[in-house]
Amino acid sequence: MHAKPWTFDTVADARLLEDRPPAISAADAQGWCDFVVFSPGWLPGDCHVEAVTIRKEAPPGRSDGVTDGRTPWSTINPAALRFEIAGRDRRLRVKQFLYDWAFPALDHPCLWNSATTPHPLPDGAILWRGTDYMGRDGASARLSRTMIEASVMAGSFTDAELVDLYGGLAPVSAEAADRIRDTGFGELTYWARHPGAPAVSVPVGMWKLRRAAEDGPGRWSGDTTAIRAEYGLPQTLAGYRPDAAARFETPTGAIEVELSYTVRPQRDRELRLIVQRSGAGRLEIPPQPEPHPARREIVEVAGTSVHLAWVDERYGPFDAVWRDDASGTDRKLLSSTGSDMNREFVTNALAELLDG
């Protein structure tokens, strides 16, 4: 364990950001990022990397007329790295960032509402293929908590090429990667440094739960002790250990807590547990489905009816919602994806929670 958490450069005021993200090398970009920066170790024979740019982190804000590299759905300014892979009559745009404004829906949020196909990678992570939010052929994987999204801008790339491309991605700095992996989510998240930043309303899983900007962001902490004690949540879950916890409160006083469990060394395998007092929050029982293609059914686990949704039984992700009468709480368990995060793994995690 490193003595100090990962720290990186930021811009003090959004008005000081460049009008468009500047060019940079991937190696130099690492010092501006709250995520592990990856660089391709393999490319198709006709391809090369070009147009590497960095969106630097800054407090929330916008300058009049400046839109390049800025998100249209929020005034927040998290760090992000982009580059393009160009070949003969084809081009792929790749974006890397820390998806921290909610649990990353399905582990591939850029493919939301698209039928997706999983492809295992050598380290047990999963590459997802589908259609992205721009209607383009897309791909997504989460490596060491870094969300890596790809969009085909011209021509085409085969599944095998994208599997080899993602499988060959490597951190630009092994030392930085180790420090970032040793730093908890509660310290890496944008909202730890900008607690007044507005929340972002996005899907949180396959059963509906969305937080509104006016609700305010969650207050994240690496100390999970108080929230675990208040709601009777376990110290470990399916062999995963607590990483960070947050409390969310609406203007009307509805409260829900969220606890992240991760497993080392990569921390890209994750379970998220969301809990509220029964009927006193945004989590609805019975839950309503999000429009994303998924399988859904009601299952019995330890004598409790659980609403379960999933994309692939072998790799996840899973979303389980239930009312826990013993504790007087409503609960939602979300899993990320991985070669070892199958239905049996998630069912066993549910049994731990319900038997405990």
mmCIF file of C-alpha atoms in Angstrom, residues 10-353:
data_model
loop_
_atom_site.group_PDB
_atom_site.id
_atom_site.type_symbol
_atom_site.label_atom_id
_atom_site.label_comp_id
_atom_site.label_asym_id
_atom_site.label_seq_id
_atom_site.Cartn_x
_atom_site.Cartn_y
_atom_site.Cartn_z
ATOM 1 C CA THR A 10 -6.074 20.217 -12.220
ATOM 2 C CA VAL A 11 -7.149 23.643 -13.480
ATOM 3 C CA ALA A 12 -8.266 26.023 -10.747
ATOM 4 C CA ASP A 13 -11.100 27.692 -12.676
ATOM 5 C CA ALA A 14 -13.186 26.460 -15.614
ATOM 6 C CA ARG A 15 -12.604 29.795 -17.357
ATOM 7 C CA LEU A 16 -8.900 28.931 -17.534
ATOM 8 C CA LEU A 17 -9.485 25.779 -19.568
ATOM 9 C CA GLU A 18 -8.281 25.814 -23.154
ATOM 10 C CA ASP A 19 -10.960 26.514 -25.777
ATOM 11 C CA ARG A 20 -10.406 22.991 -27.044
ATOM 12 C CA PRO A 21 -8.630 20.029 -25.421
ATOM 13 C CA PRO A 22 -4.897 20.378 -26.156
ATOM 14 C CA ALA A 23 -2.651 17.792 -27.767
ATOM 15 C CA ILE A 24 -0.545 15.746 -25.367
ATOM 16 C CA SER A 25 1.322 12.456 -25.190
ATOM 17 C CA ALA A 26 -0.399 9.611 -23.341
ATOM 18 C CA ALA A 27 2.551 9.459 -20.925
ATOM 19 C CA ASP A 28 2.291 13.157 -20.077
ATOM 20 C CA ALA A 29 -1.491 12.891 -19.746
ATOM 21 C CA GLN A 30 -1.239 10.567 -16.735
ATOM 22 C CA GLY A 31 -0.299 13.464 -14.458
ATOM 23 C CA TRP A 32 -3.627 15.163 -15.335
ATOM 24 C CA CYS A 33 -5.877 12.145 -14.745
ATOM 25 C CA ASP A 34 -7.680 10.551 -11.797
ATOM 26 C CA PHE A 35 -7.664 7.228 -13.674
ATOM 27 C CA VAL A 36 -5.078 4.818 -15.054
ATOM 28 C CA VAL A 37 -4.136 5.948 -18.574
ATOM 29 C CA PHE A 38 -3.757 3.101 -21.067
ATOM 30 C CA SER A 39 -1.871 3.004 -24.361
ATOM 31 C CA PRO A 40 -2.176 0.408 -27.152
ATOM 32 C CA GLY A 41 0.438 -2.322 -27.203
ATOM 33 C CA TRP A 42 -1.047 -3.794 -30.380
ATOM 34 C CA LEU A 43 -2.597 -2.182 -33.457
ATOM 35 C CA PRO A 44 -3.921 -3.594 -36.732
ATOM 36 C CA GLY A 45 -1.168 -3.595 -39.346
ATOM 37 C CA ASP A 46 -2.551 -0.634 -41.289
ATOM 38 C CA CYS A 47 -3.216 1.525 -38.202
ATOM 39 C CA HIS A 48 -1.443 4.127 -36.099
ATOM 40 C CA VAL A 49 -2.372 6.362 -33.143
ATOM 41 C CA GLU A 50 -2.950 10.071 -33.693
ATOM 42 C CA ALA A 51 -4.797 13.091 -32.266
ATOM 43 C CA VAL A 52 -4.127 12.415 -28.583
ATOM 44 C CA THR A 53 -5.836 15.153 -26.513
ATOM 45 C CA ILE A 54 -6.576 15.797 -22.847
ATOM 46 C CA ARG A 55 -9.621 17.376 -21.216
ATOM 47 C CA LYS A 56 -8.251 18.656 -17.939
ATOM 48 C CA GLU A 57 -10.200 18.595 -14.703
ATOM 49 C CA ALA A 58 -11.631 21.906 -13.473
ATOM 50 C CA PRO A 59 -14.443 22.981 -11.144
ATOM 51 C CA PRO A 60 -17.927 23.116 -12.687
ATOM 52 C CA GLY A 61 -18.489 25.942 -15.143
ATOM 53 C CA ARG A 62 -18.699 26.979 -18.791
ATOM 54 C CA SER A 63 -17.239 29.787 -20.878
ATOM 55 C CA ASP A 64 -19.518 31.425 -23.439
ATOM 56 C CA GLY A 65 -19.164 29.866 -26.859
ATOM 57 C CA VAL A 66 -16.727 27.139 -25.743
ATOM 58 C CA THR A 67 -18.128 23.661 -26.393
ATOM 59 C CA ASP A 68 -15.240 21.530 -27.680
ATOM 60 C CA GLY A 69 -14.524 18.726 -25.263
ATOM 61 C CA ARG A 70 -17.277 19.836 -22.865
ATOM 62 C CA THR A 71 -20.160 17.583 -21.893
ATOM 63 C CA PRO A 72 -23.538 18.917 -23.127
ATOM 64 C CA TRP A 73 -25.457 17.335 -20.235
ATOM 65 C CA SER A 74 -23.656 18.965 -17.284
ATOM 66 C CA THR A 75 -21.355 21.827 -16.292
ATOM 67 C CA ILE A 76 -18.877 19.485 -14.604
ATOM 68 C CA ASN A 77 -15.339 19.230 -16.033
ATOM 69 C CA PRO A 78 -13.837 15.814 -15.208
ATOM 70 C CA ALA A 79 -10.606 14.675 -16.821
ATOM 71 C CA ALA A 80 -10.727 12.609 -20.006
ATOM 72 C CA LEU A 81 -8.209 11.404 -22.576
ATOM 73 C CA ARG A 82 -9.014 10.858 -26.250
ATOM 74 C CA PHE A 83 -7.055 9.497 -29.165
ATOM 75 C CA GLU A 84 -7.790 8.106 -32.610
ATOM 76 C CA ILE A 85 -6.609 4.953 -34.322
ATOM 77 C CA ALA A 86 -6.401 5.596 -38.047
ATOM 78 C CA GLY A 87 -5.904 3.073 -40.858
ATOM 79 C CA ARG A 88 -6.741 2.664 -44.537
ATOM 80 C CA ASP A 89 -10.202 4.185 -44.967
ATOM 81 C CA ARG A 90 -11.096 3.552 -41.338
ATOM 82 C CA ARG A 91 -10.881 5.381 -38.037
ATOM 83 C CA LEU A 92 -11.627 4.544 -34.392
ATOM 84 C CA ARG A 93 -12.023 7.129 -31.623
ATOM 85 C CA VAL A 94 -11.079 6.007 -28.113
ATOM 86 C CA LYS A 95 -11.995 7.837 -24.901
ATOM 87 C CA GLN A 96 -10.729 7.067 -21.374
ATOM 88 C CA PHE A 97 -12.100 8.470 -18.123
ATOM 89 C CA LEU A 98 -13.293 7.601 -14.619
ATOM 90 C CA TYR A 99 -17.053 7.027 -14.729
ATOM 91 C CA ASP A 100 -17.868 8.283 -11.243
ATOM 92 C CA TRP A 101 -21.183 10.141 -11.472
ATOM 93 C CA ALA A 102 -23.070 6.866 -10.888
ATOM 94 C CA PHE A 103 -22.416 3.157 -10.947
ATOM 95 C CA PRO A 104 -21.506 2.682 -14.646
ATOM 96 C CA ALA A 105 -24.714 1.322 -16.121
ATOM 97 C CA LEU A 106 -24.020 -2.192 -17.395
ATOM 98 C CA ASP A 107 -20.267 -1.480 -17.262
ATOM 99 C CA HIS A 108 -20.726 -0.100 -20.801
ATOM 100 C CA PRO A 109 -22.842 3.066 -20.541
ATOM 101 C CA CYS A 110 -21.972 4.329 -24.039
ATOM 102 C CA LEU A 111 -23.875 1.318 -25.432
ATOM 103 C CA TRP A 112 -27.028 2.046 -23.408
ATOM 104 C CA ASN A 113 -30.251 0.861 -25.078
ATOM 105 C CA SER A 114 -28.230 -1.284 -27.489
ATOM 106 C CA ALA A 115 -28.180 -5.075 -27.718
ATOM 107 C CA THR A 116 -24.624 -5.997 -26.719
ATOM 108 C CA THR A 117 -22.279 -8.936 -27.126
ATOM 109 C CA PRO A 118 -19.583 -9.837 -24.555
ATOM 110 C CA HIS A 119 -16.013 -10.801 -25.449
ATOM 111 C CA PRO A 120 -13.729 -11.960 -22.596
ATOM 112 C CA LEU A 121 -10.307 -10.324 -22.413
ATOM 113 C CA PRO A 122 -7.129 -12.069 -21.203
ATOM 114 C CA ASP A 123 -7.247 -10.563 -17.679
ATOM 115 C CA GLY A 124 -10.869 -11.542 -17.041
ATOM 116 C CA ALA A 125 -12.367 -8.178 -17.996
ATOM 117 C CA ILE A 126 -15.153 -8.089 -20.583
ATOM 118 C CA LEU A 127 -15.213 -6.139 -23.855
ATOM 119 C CA TRP A 128 -18.746 -5.233 -24.905
ATOM 120 C CA ARG A 129 -19.741 -4.614 -28.530
ATOM 121 C CA GLY A 130 -22.878 -2.812 -29.646
ATOM 122 C CA THR A 131 -24.200 0.482 -30.980
ATOM 123 C CA ASP A 132 -23.198 3.637 -29.128
ATOM 124 C CA TYR A 133 -25.308 6.693 -28.303
ATOM 125 C CA MET A 134 -24.301 8.330 -31.615
ATOM 126 C CA GLY A 135 -25.635 5.354 -33.572
ATOM 127 C CA ARG A 136 -22.136 4.148 -34.440
ATOM 128 C CA ASP A 137 -20.550 0.748 -34.039
ATOM 129 C CA GLY A 138 -19.055 0.876 -30.547
ATOM 130 C CA ALA A 139 -17.147 -0.993 -27.864
ATOM 131 C CA SER A 140 -16.539 -0.563 -24.150
ATOM 132 C CA ALA A 141 -14.556 -2.144 -21.328
ATOM 133 C CA ARG A 142 -13.551 -1.105 -17.836
ATOM 134 C CA LEU A 143 -9.916 -1.792 -16.923
ATOM 135 C CA SER A 144 -8.556 -0.876 -13.471
ATOM 136 C CA ARG A 145 -11.676 1.328 -13.030
ATOM 137 C CA THR A 146 -10.833 3.241 -16.237
ATOM 138 C CA MET A 147 -13.794 3.359 -18.609
ATOM 139 C CA ILE A 148 -12.455 2.868 -22.141
ATOM 140 C CA GLU A 149 -14.988 3.556 -24.890
ATOM 141 C CA ALA A 150 -14.427 3.155 -28.631
ATOM 142 C CA SER A 151 -16.517 4.470 -31.505
ATOM 143 C CA VAL A 152 -16.009 3.589 -35.168
ATOM 144 C CA MET A 153 -15.913 6.932 -37.012
ATOM 145 C CA ALA A 154 -15.213 5.520 -40.478
ATOM 146 C CA GLY A 155 -14.859 2.104 -42.089
ATOM 147 C CA SER A 156 -14.994 -0.943 -39.842
ATOM 148 C CA PHE A 157 -13.055 -2.918 -37.236
ATOM 149 C CA THR A 158 -13.664 -6.622 -36.611
ATOM 150 C CA ASP A 159 -14.501 -8.115 -33.229
ATOM 151 C CA ALA A 160 -11.147 -9.923 -33.272
ATOM 152 C CA GLU A 161 -9.269 -6.679 -33.922
ATOM 153 C CA LEU A 162 -11.013 -4.906 -31.048
ATOM 154 C CA VAL A 163 -10.431 -7.832 -28.685
ATOM 155 C CA ASP A 164 -6.724 -7.769 -29.560
ATOM 156 C CA LEU A 165 -6.617 -3.964 -29.279
ATOM 157 C CA TYR A 166 -8.246 -3.908 -25.823
ATOM 158 C CA GLY A 167 -6.307 -6.974 -24.707
ATOM 159 C CA GLY A 168 -3.058 -5.214 -25.584
ATOM 160 C CA LEU A 169 -3.794 -1.991 -23.688
ATOM 161 C CA ALA A 170 -1.217 -1.315 -20.975
ATOM 162 C CA PRO A 171 -0.756 1.483 -18.408
ATOM 163 C CA VAL A 172 1.575 4.242 -19.570
ATOM 164 C CA SER A 173 3.089 4.277 -16.065
ATOM 165 C CA ALA A 174 3.250 1.168 -13.884
ATOM 166 C CA GLU A 175 4.059 3.295 -10.824
ATOM 167 C CA ALA A 176 1.056 5.589 -11.391
ATOM 168 C CA ALA A 177 -1.205 2.592 -12.069
ATOM 169 C CA ASP A 178 -0.210 0.997 -8.755
ATOM 170 C CA ARG A 179 -0.838 4.221 -6.830
ATOM 171 C CA ILE A 180 -4.217 4.794 -8.470
ATOM 172 C CA ARG A 181 -5.314 1.218 -7.758
ATOM 173 C CA ASP A 182 -4.289 1.741 -4.116
ATOM 174 C CA THR A 183 -6.394 4.922 -3.903
ATOM 175 C CA GLY A 184 -10.023 4.469 -2.919
ATOM 176 C CA PHE A 185 -12.932 5.574 -5.076
ATOM 177 C CA GLY A 186 -13.928 8.062 -2.370
ATOM 178 C CA GLU A 187 -10.700 9.982 -3.048
ATOM 179 C CA LEU A 188 -10.563 9.602 -6.829
ATOM 180 C CA THR A 189 -14.107 10.749 -7.574
ATOM 181 C CA TYR A 190 -14.596 14.272 -8.989
ATOM 182 C CA TRP A 191 -17.120 15.002 -6.217
ATOM 183 C CA ALA A 192 -14.492 14.526 -3.521
ATOM 184 C CA ARG A 193 -12.700 17.608 -4.851
ATOM 185 C CA HIS A 194 -15.814 19.530 -5.961
ATOM 186 C CA PRO A 195 -18.527 18.701 -3.398
ATOM 187 C CA GLY A 196 -20.839 21.409 -4.750
ATOM 188 C CA ALA A 197 -20.872 19.959 -8.269
ATOM 189 C CA PRO A 198 -24.373 19.014 -9.464
ATOM 190 C CA ALA A 199 -25.358 15.373 -9.619
ATOM 191 C CA VAL A 200 -25.828 13.810 -13.053
ATOM 192 C CA SER A 201 -29.115 12.068 -13.843
ATOM 193 C CA VAL A 202 -28.220 8.795 -15.555
ATOM 194 C CA PRO A 203 -29.475 5.204 -15.310
ATOM 195 C CA VAL A 204 -28.228 3.282 -12.284
ATOM 196 C CA GLY A 205 -28.696 -0.270 -13.489
ATOM 197 C CA MET A 206 -31.450 -2.130 -15.364
ATOM 198 C CA TRP A 207 -34.126 -1.358 -12.759
ATOM 199 C CA LYS A 208 -34.992 2.339 -12.670
ATOM 200 C CA LEU A 209 -33.140 4.535 -10.222
ATOM 201 C CA ARG A 210 -32.066 8.007 -11.323
ATOM 202 C CA ARG A 211 -30.771 10.867 -9.236
ATOM 203 C CA ALA A 212 -31.620 14.437 -10.216
ATOM 204 C CA ALA A 213 -29.179 17.341 -10.382
ATOM 205 C CA GLU A 214 -31.209 19.281 -7.821
ATOM 206 C CA ASP A 215 -30.805 16.450 -5.318
ATOM 207 C CA GLY A 216 -27.122 17.239 -4.941
ATOM 208 C CA PRO A 217 -24.211 14.810 -5.192
ATOM 209 C CA GLY A 218 -23.499 12.048 -2.758
ATOM 210 C CA ARG A 219 -21.014 12.696 0.021
ATOM 211 C CA TRP A 220 -18.382 10.028 -0.653
ATOM 212 C CA SER A 221 -15.931 8.796 1.965
ATOM 213 C CA GLY A 222 -13.332 6.065 2.144
ATOM 214 C CA ASP A 223 -14.477 5.362 5.711
ATOM 215 C CA THR A 224 -17.435 2.994 5.396
ATOM 216 C CA THR A 225 -17.734 2.146 9.099
ATOM 217 C CA ALA A 226 -20.573 4.506 10.052
ATOM 218 C CA ILE A 227 -22.824 3.639 7.118
ATOM 219 C CA ARG A 228 -22.228 -0.080 7.522
ATOM 220 C CA ALA A 229 -23.109 0.141 11.222
ATOM 221 C CA GLU A 230 -26.203 2.292 10.639
ATOM 222 C CA TYR A 231 -27.688 -0.115 8.073
ATOM 223 C CA GLY A 232 -26.184 -3.396 9.260
ATOM 224 C CA LEU A 233 -24.118 -3.940 6.111
ATOM 225 C CA PRO A 234 -21.377 -6.578 5.996
ATOM 226 C CA GLN A 235 -17.633 -6.067 6.263
ATOM 227 C CA THR A 236 -17.102 -8.341 3.253
ATOM 228 C CA LEU A 237 -19.398 -9.437 0.447
ATOM 229 C CA ALA A 238 -18.608 -12.432 -1.784
ATOM 230 C CA GLY A 239 -14.949 -11.962 -0.851
ATOM 231 C CA TYR A 240 -14.999 -8.272 -1.844
ATOM 232 C CA ARG A 241 -14.086 -5.579 0.678
ATOM 233 C CA PRO A 242 -15.553 -2.087 1.189
ATOM 234 C CA ASP A 243 -13.947 0.635 -0.911
ATOM 235 C CA ALA A 244 -16.098 3.729 -0.357
ATOM 236 C CA ALA A 245 -19.532 4.814 0.828
ATOM 237 C CA ALA A 246 -21.837 7.739 0.112
ATOM 238 C CA ARG A 247 -25.038 9.239 1.441
ATOM 239 C CA PHE A 248 -27.548 10.802 -0.968
ATOM 240 C CA GLU A 249 -30.347 13.094 0.226
ATOM 241 C CA THR A 250 -33.154 14.701 -1.771
ATOM 242 C CA PRO A 251 -34.580 18.172 -1.016
ATOM 243 C CA THR A 252 -37.575 16.420 0.572
ATOM 244 C CA GLY A 253 -35.349 14.497 2.967
ATOM 245 C CA ALA A 254 -35.356 11.072 1.321
ATOM 246 C CA ILE A 255 -32.051 9.342 2.047
ATOM 247 C CA GLU A 256 -30.267 6.433 0.433
ATOM 248 C CA VAL A 257 -26.763 5.155 1.015
ATOM 249 C CA GLU A 258 -24.431 3.481 -1.429
ATOM 250 C CA LEU A 259 -21.544 1.177 -0.597
ATOM 251 C CA SER A 260 -18.900 0.013 -3.055
ATOM 252 C CA TYR A 261 -17.182 -3.354 -2.584
ATOM 253 C CA THR A 262 -14.126 -4.130 -4.715
ATOM 254 C CA VAL A 263 -11.453 -6.778 -5.061
ATOM 255 C CA ARG A 264 -7.759 -6.221 -5.659
ATOM 256 C CA PRO A 265 -5.493 -5.900 -7.487
ATOM 257 C CA GLN A 266 -7.298 -4.256 -10.423
ATOM 258 C CA ARG A 267 -10.452 -2.998 -8.639
ATOM 259 C CA ASP A 268 -12.414 -3.213 -11.893
ATOM 260 C CA ARG A 269 -14.600 -5.978 -10.414
ATOM 261 C CA GLU A 270 -17.175 -4.265 -8.220
ATOM 262 C CA LEU A 271 -20.390 -4.760 -6.275
ATOM 263 C CA ARG A 272 -22.531 -1.749 -5.348
ATOM 264 C CA LEU A 273 -25.151 -1.981 -2.618
ATOM 265 C CA ILE A 274 -27.787 0.794 -2.417
ATOM 266 C CA VAL A 275 -30.015 0.903 0.685
ATOM 267 C CA GLN A 276 -32.903 3.078 1.877
ATOM 268 C CA ARG A 277 -35.485 2.808 4.626
ATOM 269 C CA SER A 278 -38.471 0.943 3.167
ATOM 270 C CA GLY A 279 -40.611 3.228 1.005
ATOM 271 C CA ALA A 280 -38.586 6.306 1.965
ATOM 272 C CA GLY A 281 -36.416 6.972 -1.087
ATOM 273 C CA ARG A 282 -36.084 6.867 -4.844
ATOM 274 C CA LEU A 283 -35.857 3.083 -5.041
ATOM 275 C CA GLU A 284 -39.295 1.674 -5.949
ATOM 276 C CA ILE A 285 -40.659 -1.716 -4.893
ATOM 277 C CA PRO A 286 -41.597 -3.367 -7.171
ATOM 278 C CA PRO A 287 -39.023 -1.792 -9.479
ATOM 279 C CA GLN A 288 -39.704 -0.517 -12.978
ATOM 280 C CA PRO A 289 -37.467 -1.668 -15.856
ATOM 281 C CA GLU A 290 -35.133 0.608 -17.760
ATOM 282 C CA PRO A 291 -35.443 0.292 -21.566
ATOM 283 C CA HIS A 292 -32.089 -1.440 -22.040
ATOM 284 C CA PRO A 293 -32.364 -4.990 -23.475
ATOM 285 C CA ALA A 294 -32.043 -7.412 -20.554
ATOM 286 C CA ARG A 295 -33.462 -10.592 -19.060
ATOM 287 C CA ARG A 296 -35.646 -10.102 -16.003
ATOM 288 C CA GLU A 297 -37.380 -12.421 -13.548
ATOM 289 C CA ILE A 298 -38.388 -12.751 -9.902
ATOM 290 C CA VAL A 299 -36.276 -15.282 -8.018
ATOM 291 C CA GLU A 300 -36.446 -16.625 -4.475
ATOM 292 C CA VAL A 301 -33.269 -16.238 -2.433
ATOM 293 C CA ALA A 302 -33.258 -17.261 1.232
ATOM 294 C CA GLY A 303 -37.053 -16.985 1.306
ATOM 295 C CA THR A 304 -37.129 -13.473 -0.178
ATOM 296 C CA SER A 305 -38.510 -12.450 -3.587
ATOM 297 C CA VAL A 306 -35.785 -10.661 -5.538
ATOM 298 C CA HIS A 307 -36.298 -8.791 -8.817
ATOM 299 C CA LEU A 308 -33.287 -9.844 -10.883
ATOM 300 C CA ALA A 309 -32.129 -8.402 -14.212
ATOM 301 C CA TRP A 310 -29.050 -9.264 -16.239
ATOM 302 C CA VAL A 311 -27.451 -9.048 -19.677
ATOM 303 C CA ASP A 312 -25.357 -12.236 -19.752
ATOM 304 C CA GLU A 313 -25.554 -15.048 -17.168
ATOM 305 C CA ARG A 314 -21.850 -15.869 -17.633
ATOM 306 C CA TYR A 315 -20.363 -12.384 -17.200
ATOM 307 C CA GLY A 316 -23.067 -10.060 -15.876
ATOM 308 C CA PRO A 317 -23.873 -7.367 -15.243
ATOM 309 C CA PHE A 318 -26.643 -8.061 -12.723
ATOM 310 C CA ASP A 319 -29.128 -5.790 -10.977
ATOM 311 C CA ALA A 320 -31.126 -7.147 -8.035
ATOM 312 C CA VAL A 321 -33.830 -5.240 -6.112
ATOM 313 C CA TRP A 322 -35.750 -6.434 -3.054
ATOM 314 C CA ARG A 323 -37.417 -5.388 0.194
ATOM 315 C CA ASP A 324 -35.654 -6.668 3.293
ATOM 316 C CA ASP A 325 -38.382 -6.967 5.909
ATOM 317 C CA ALA A 326 -35.957 -8.000 8.650
ATOM 318 C CA SER A 327 -34.103 -4.677 8.490
ATOM 319 C CA GLY A 328 -36.971 -2.516 7.236
ATOM 320 C CA THR A 329 -34.983 -1.489 4.163
ATOM 321 C CA ASP A 330 -35.223 -1.576 0.382
ATOM 322 C CA ARG A 331 -32.050 -2.736 -1.334
ATOM 323 C CA LYS A 332 -30.422 -2.809 -4.753
ATOM 324 C CA LEU A 333 -27.307 -4.853 -5.552
ATOM 325 C CA LEU A 334 -25.426 -4.083 -8.761
ATOM 326 C CA SER A 335 -22.532 -6.035 -10.211
ATOM 327 C CA SER A 336 -19.937 -4.977 -12.732
ATOM 328 C CA THR A 337 -18.838 -7.497 -15.357
ATOM 329 C CA GLY A 338 -16.071 -10.086 -15.402
ATOM 330 C CA SER A 339 -15.267 -13.633 -16.393
ATOM 331 C CA ASP A 340 -15.874 -14.680 -12.759
ATOM 332 C CA MET A 341 -19.001 -12.567 -12.105
ATOM 333 C CA ASN A 342 -21.652 -15.023 -13.256
ATOM 334 C CA ARG A 343 -25.151 -15.705 -11.969
ATOM 335 C CA GLU A 344 -23.937 -18.098 -9.281
ATOM 336 C CA PHE A 345 -21.526 -15.462 -7.954
ATOM 337 C CA VAL A 346 -24.281 -12.840 -7.685
ATOM 338 C CA THR A 347 -26.801 -15.302 -6.217
ATOM 339 C CA ASN A 348 -24.282 -16.251 -3.553
ATOM 340 C CA ALA A 349 -23.724 -12.558 -2.747
ATOM 341 C CA LEU A 350 -27.484 -12.086 -2.402
ATOM 342 C CA ALA A 351 -27.687 -15.120 -0.114
ATOM 343 C CA GLU A 352 -24.972 -13.612 2.103
ATOM 344 C CA LEU A 353 -26.952 -10.397 2.437
#
